CSV table of C-alpha atoms in Angstrom, one decimal:
chain,number,residue,atom,x,y,z
A,1,UNK,CA,154.9,141.5,92.9
A,2,UNK,CA,154.4,144.2,90.2
A,3,UNK,CA,157.3,146.5,89.4
A,4,UNK,CA,156.9,150.1,90.5
A,5,UNK,CA,156.1,152.3,87.5
A,6,UNK,CA,154.9,155.8,86.8
A,7,UNK,CA,151.3,156.4,85.8
A,8,UNK,CA,152.4,157.7,82.4
A,9,UNK,CA,154.9,155.1,81.0
A,10,UNK,CA,158.1,156.4,79.5
A,11,UNK,CA,159.6,153.1,78.4
A,12,UNK,CA,158.5,149.5,77.6
A,13,UNK,CA,158.4,146.6,80.0
A,14,UNK,CA,160.9,143.8,79.2
A,15,UNK,CA,159.3,140.5,80.3
A,16,UNK,CA,161.6,137.5,80.6
A,17,UNK,CA,159.4,134.4,80.4
A,18,UNK,CA,160.5,131.3,82.4
A,19,UNK,CA,164.3,132.3,82.3
A,20,UNK,CA,166.5,129.4,83.2
A,21,UNK,CA,169.8,130.8,84.3
A,22,UNK,CA,170.4,133.6,86.8
A,23,UNK,CA,173.5,134.7,84.8
A,24,UNK,CA,171.3,135.4,81.7
A,25,UNK,CA,168.9,137.5,83.8
A,26,UNK,CA,171.8,139.5,85.1
A,27,UNK,CA,173.2,140.0,81.6
A,28,UNK,CA,169.8,141.1,80.4
A,29,UNK,CA,169.6,143.7,83.2
A,30,UNK,CA,173.0,145.0,82.1
A,31,UNK,CA,171.9,145.2,78.5
A,32,UNK,CA,168.8,147.1,79.5
A,33,UNK,CA,170.7,149.6,81.6
A,34,UNK,CA,173.2,150.2,78.8
A,35,UNK,CA,170.3,152.0,77.1
A,36,UNK,CA,168.7,153.6,80.1
A,37,UNK,CA,165.9,151.0,80.4
A,38,UNK,CA,165.0,149.6,83.8
A,39,UNK,CA,161.5,148.1,83.7
A,40,UNK,CA,162.0,144.3,83.9
A,41,UNK,CA,159.4,141.6,84.8
A,42,UNK,CA,160.1,137.9,85.4
A,43,UNK,CA,157.6,135.0,84.8
A,44,UNK,CA,158.3,131.9,86.8
A,45,UNK,CA,162.1,131.9,86.8
A,46,UNK,CA,163.4,128.3,86.9
A,47,UNK,CA,165.8,128.8,89.9
A,48,UNK,CA,163.5,131.0,91.9
A,49,UNK,CA,163.9,134.6,92.9
A,50,UNK,CA,166.0,136.5,94.1
A,51,UNK,CA,168.9,134.8,92.4
A,52,UNK,CA,172.5,135.5,93.5
A,53,UNK,CA,174.0,134.6,90.2
A,54,UNK,CA,171.8,137.2,88.5
A,55,UNK,CA,173.0,139.8,91.0
A,56,UNK,CA,176.7,138.9,90.4
A,57,UNK,CA,176.3,139.1,86.6
A,58,UNK,CA,174.4,142.4,86.8
A,59,UNK,CA,177.7,143.9,88.1
A,60,UNK,CA,176.9,146.9,90.3
A,61,UNK,CA,174.8,149.6,88.7
A,62,UNK,CA,172.5,147.2,86.8
A,63,UNK,CA,171.6,145.5,90.1
A,64,UNK,CA,168.9,148.2,90.6
A,65,UNK,CA,167.1,146.8,87.5
A,66,UNK,CA,166.8,143.4,89.4
A,67,UNK,CA,165.9,145.0,92.7
A,68,UNK,CA,162.7,146.5,91.2
A,69,UNK,CA,161.9,143.6,88.8
A,70,UNK,CA,158.3,142.4,89.1
A,71,UNK,CA,157.9,138.6,89.5
A,72,UNK,CA,154.8,136.8,88.2
A,73,UNK,CA,153.4,133.3,88.0
A,74,UNK,CA,152.3,133.5,84.4
A,75,UNK,CA,152.4,135.6,81.2
A,76,UNK,CA,148.8,136.7,81.6
A,77,UNK,CA,149.6,138.3,85.0
A,78,UNK,CA,152.8,139.9,83.8
A,79,UNK,CA,151.1,141.8,80.9
A,80,UNK,CA,147.7,142.3,82.5
A,81,UNK,CA,148.1,146.1,82.8
A,82,UNK,CA,149.6,146.5,79.3
A,83,UNK,CA,147.9,148.0,76.2
A,84,UNK,CA,150.1,146.4,73.6
A,85,UNK,CA,152.4,143.4,73.8
A,86,UNK,CA,155.2,142.2,71.4
A,87,UNK,CA,156.5,138.6,71.4
A,88,UNK,CA,160.1,138.0,70.3
A,89,UNK,CA,160.3,134.7,68.4
A,90,UNK,CA,161.8,133.0,65.4
A,91,UNK,CA,158.7,130.9,65.2
A,92,UNK,CA,155.0,131.6,65.5
A,93,UNK,CA,154.4,132.3,61.9
A,94,UNK,CA,151.5,129.9,61.9
A,95,UNK,CA,149.7,132.4,64.2
A,96,UNK,CA,148.1,135.2,62.3
A,97,UNK,CA,149.8,138.3,63.8
A,98,UNK,CA,151.6,141.3,62.4
A,99,UNK,CA,155.4,140.6,62.2
A,100,UNK,CA,157.9,143.4,62.8
A,101,UNK,CA,161.6,143.7,62.6
A,102,UNK,CA,163.2,144.9,65.9
A,103,UNK,CA,163.7,148.4,64.4
A,104,UNK,CA,160.0,148.7,63.3
A,105,UNK,CA,158.7,147.2,66.5
A,106,UNK,CA,160.6,149.6,68.8
A,107,UNK,CA,159.5,152.6,66.7
A,108,UNK,CA,155.9,151.4,67.1
A,109,UNK,CA,156.5,150.9,70.8
A,110,UNK,CA,157.9,154.4,71.2
A,111,UNK,CA,155.0,156.0,69.4
A,112,UNK,CA,152.5,154.1,71.5
A,113,UNK,CA,154.2,155.0,74.7
A,114,UNK,CA,154.2,158.7,73.6
A,115,UNK,CA,150.5,158.3,73.1
A,116,UNK,CA,150.2,157.1,76.8
A,117,UNK,CA,150.0,153.4,76.3
A,118,UNK,CA,151.8,150.7,78.2
A,119,UNK,CA,153.9,148.4,76.0
A,120,UNK,CA,155.5,145.1,76.9
A,121,UNK,CA,158.0,142.9,75.1
A,122,UNK,CA,158.1,139.1,75.8
A,123,UNK,CA,161.4,137.2,75.7
A,124,UNK,CA,161.3,133.4,75.9
A,125,UNK,CA,163.4,130.9,77.9
A,126,UNK,CA,166.9,130.2,76.6
A,127,UNK,CA,166.5,126.6,75.2
A,128,UNK,CA,163.0,126.6,73.7
A,129,UNK,CA,161.8,130.2,73.2
A,130,UNK,CA,158.2,131.3,73.7
A,131,UNK,CA,155.5,128.7,73.4
A,132,UNK,CA,152.4,129.3,71.3
A,133,UNK,CA,150.3,129.9,74.3
A,134,UNK,CA,152.6,132.7,75.3
A,135,UNK,CA,152.6,134.2,71.8
A,136,UNK,CA,148.8,134.2,71.7
A,137,UNK,CA,148.8,136.8,74.5
A,138,UNK,CA,150.8,139.2,72.3
A,139,UNK,CA,149.4,141.7,69.7
A,140,UNK,CA,152.4,141.3,67.4
A,141,UNK,CA,155.6,139.4,66.8
A,142,UNK,CA,159.2,140.6,66.6
A,143,UNK,CA,161.4,138.4,64.4
A,144,UNK,CA,165.1,139.2,63.8
A,145,UNK,CA,166.3,138.8,60.2
A,146,UNK,CA,169.2,136.5,61.0
A,147,UNK,CA,171.0,133.6,59.3
A,148,UNK,CA,168.3,131.0,58.7
A,149,UNK,CA,170.9,128.2,59.3
A,150,UNK,CA,171.7,129.6,62.8
A,151,UNK,CA,168.8,131.7,64.0
A,152,UNK,CA,169.1,131.2,67.8
A,153,UNK,CA,169.9,134.3,69.9
A,154,UNK,CA,171.0,134.3,73.5
A,155,UNK,CA,168.5,135.9,75.8
A,156,UNK,CA,170.7,138.8,76.7
A,157,UNK,CA,171.5,139.3,73.0
A,158,UNK,CA,167.8,139.6,72.2
A,159,UNK,CA,167.2,142.0,75.0
A,160,UNK,CA,170.3,144.1,74.0
A,161,UNK,CA,169.0,144.3,70.4
A,162,UNK,CA,165.6,145.5,71.4
A,163,UNK,CA,166.9,147.9,74.0
A,164,UNK,CA,169.3,149.4,71.4
A,165,UNK,CA,166.5,149.8,68.8
A,166,UNK,CA,164.2,151.4,71.4
A,167,UNK,CA,166.9,153.8,72.7
A,168,UNK,CA,168.0,155.1,69.3
A,169,UNK,CA,164.4,156.2,68.5
A,170,UNK,CA,164.0,158.0,71.8
A,171,UNK,CA,165.1,161.4,70.5
A,172,UNK,CA,163.6,161.5,67.0
A,173,UNK,CA,160.2,159.9,67.4
A,174,UNK,CA,157.1,162.1,67.4
A,175,UNK,CA,153.7,161.5,68.9
A,176,UNK,CA,151.1,160.1,66.6
A,177,UNK,CA,147.4,160.1,66.6
A,178,UNK,CA,146.4,156.4,66.8
A,179,UNK,CA,142.9,157.3,65.4
A,180,UNK,CA,141.2,156.4,68.6
A,181,UNK,CA,140.7,159.8,70.1
A,182,UNK,CA,138.7,159.7,73.4
A,183,UNK,CA,138.8,155.9,73.4
A,184,UNK,CA,140.8,154.0,76.0
A,185,UNK,CA,142.7,150.9,74.6
A,186,UNK,CA,141.8,147.6,76.2
A,187,UNK,CA,144.5,146.2,78.4
A,188,UNK,CA,145.8,142.7,78.2
A,189,UNK,CA,143.8,141.9,81.3
A,190,UNK,CA,140.6,143.2,79.6
A,191,UNK,CA,141.3,141.0,76.6
A,192,UNK,CA,142.1,138.0,78.8
A,193,UNK,CA,138.8,138.3,80.7
A,194,UNK,CA,136.9,138.5,77.4
A,195,UNK,CA,138.6,135.3,76.2
A,196,UNK,CA,137.7,133.6,79.5
A,197,UNK,CA,134.1,134.7,79.0
A,198,UNK,CA,133.9,133.4,75.5
A,199,UNK,CA,135.6,130.1,76.4
A,200,UNK,CA,133.2,129.5,79.2
A,201,UNK,CA,130.1,130.2,77.2
A,202,UNK,CA,131.2,128.3,74.1
A,203,UNK,CA,132.2,125.4,76.3
A,204,UNK,CA,128.6,125.4,77.8
A,205,UNK,CA,127.2,125.4,74.3
A,206,UNK,CA,129.3,122.4,73.2
A,207,UNK,CA,131.3,124.3,70.7
A,208,UNK,CA,134.7,122.7,71.4
A,209,UNK,CA,134.4,119.4,69.6
A,210,UNK,CA,135.9,117.0,69.0
A,211,UNK,CA,137.7,117.2,72.4
A,212,UNK,CA,141.2,116.6,71.0
A,213,UNK,CA,140.9,119.8,68.9
A,214,UNK,CA,139.6,121.9,71.8
A,215,UNK,CA,143.1,123.2,72.9
A,216,UNK,CA,143.9,124.4,69.3
A,217,UNK,CA,140.5,126.0,68.9
A,218,UNK,CA,140.9,127.9,72.2
A,219,UNK,CA,144.4,129.0,71.3
A,220,UNK,CA,143.1,130.4,67.9
A,221,UNK,CA,140.4,132.3,69.7
A,222,UNK,CA,142.9,133.9,72.1
A,223,UNK,CA,145.1,134.8,69.2
A,224,UNK,CA,142.2,136.4,67.4
A,225,UNK,CA,141.3,138.6,70.4
A,226,UNK,CA,144.8,140.0,70.8
A,227,UNK,CA,145.2,140.6,67.1
A,228,UNK,CA,142.1,143.0,67.1
A,229,UNK,CA,143.7,145.7,69.3
A,230,UNK,CA,140.3,146.6,70.7
A,231,UNK,CA,139.3,149.5,72.9
A,232,UNK,CA,137.9,149.0,76.4
A,233,UNK,CA,134.4,150.0,75.2
A,234,UNK,CA,134.5,147.4,72.4
A,235,UNK,CA,135.5,144.7,74.9
A,236,UNK,CA,132.6,145.8,77.2
A,237,UNK,CA,130.2,145.7,74.3
A,238,UNK,CA,131.2,142.1,73.4
A,239,UNK,CA,130.7,141.0,77.0
A,240,UNK,CA,127.2,142.6,76.9
A,241,UNK,CA,126.4,141.0,73.6
A,242,UNK,CA,127.4,137.6,74.8
A,243,UNK,CA,125.4,137.9,78.0
A,244,UNK,CA,122.3,139.0,76.0
A,245,UNK,CA,122.6,136.1,73.6
A,246,UNK,CA,122.7,133.5,76.4
A,247,UNK,CA,120.1,135.4,78.4
A,248,UNK,CA,117.7,135.2,75.5
A,249,UNK,CA,118.5,131.5,74.9
A,250,UNK,CA,117.9,130.6,78.6
């Protein structure tokens, strides 16, 4: 169930991926509302939804964040309508993506939202963090410069840090020209479908060999598409080019 949202976004979507404890979801909701943020989405919460422990921890006013939270089966569905996605992780550096500090990331998010884009931020499960397959669906990575000997952050702490950094840029950020005037950015769903199209065609052509390397090859392709930050017209052009190549071959 998608969360209700205005047609022109005014804040980022905080996406909690496979959260394990209701208490942490409630604490994350409180952290968001501390900084006037309310757009939460949940991906496959371990203990189901709704969760009474989350409501108890939300403590009153923050319960409204939970009441309107969208619940999704997977990350792809949760970010399908978003134009730009950040993934918070202490790992993932083997994936070629831009890496931001929380401050720089939230300033970038603010500028994109002022330009009319929808921005999402992924937060991983408490014990393991985001998996590489989750991170490939993001355009960029947020890494907190913490003590390398103790780099683990609680879910609610990570949410609080990002919410604070976004909030403090709310008043002084100015719109920017992204250099794509008259062009609509491709949504995450547009990019996901392009990846599906390429995987299907390359599979038919026998590209993914040897079989044991196929998952890594497919992950690298997905990561490449999200890194490009394409427009919708560019995605459509690549679909058309792929169809033409295989039409000529057939």
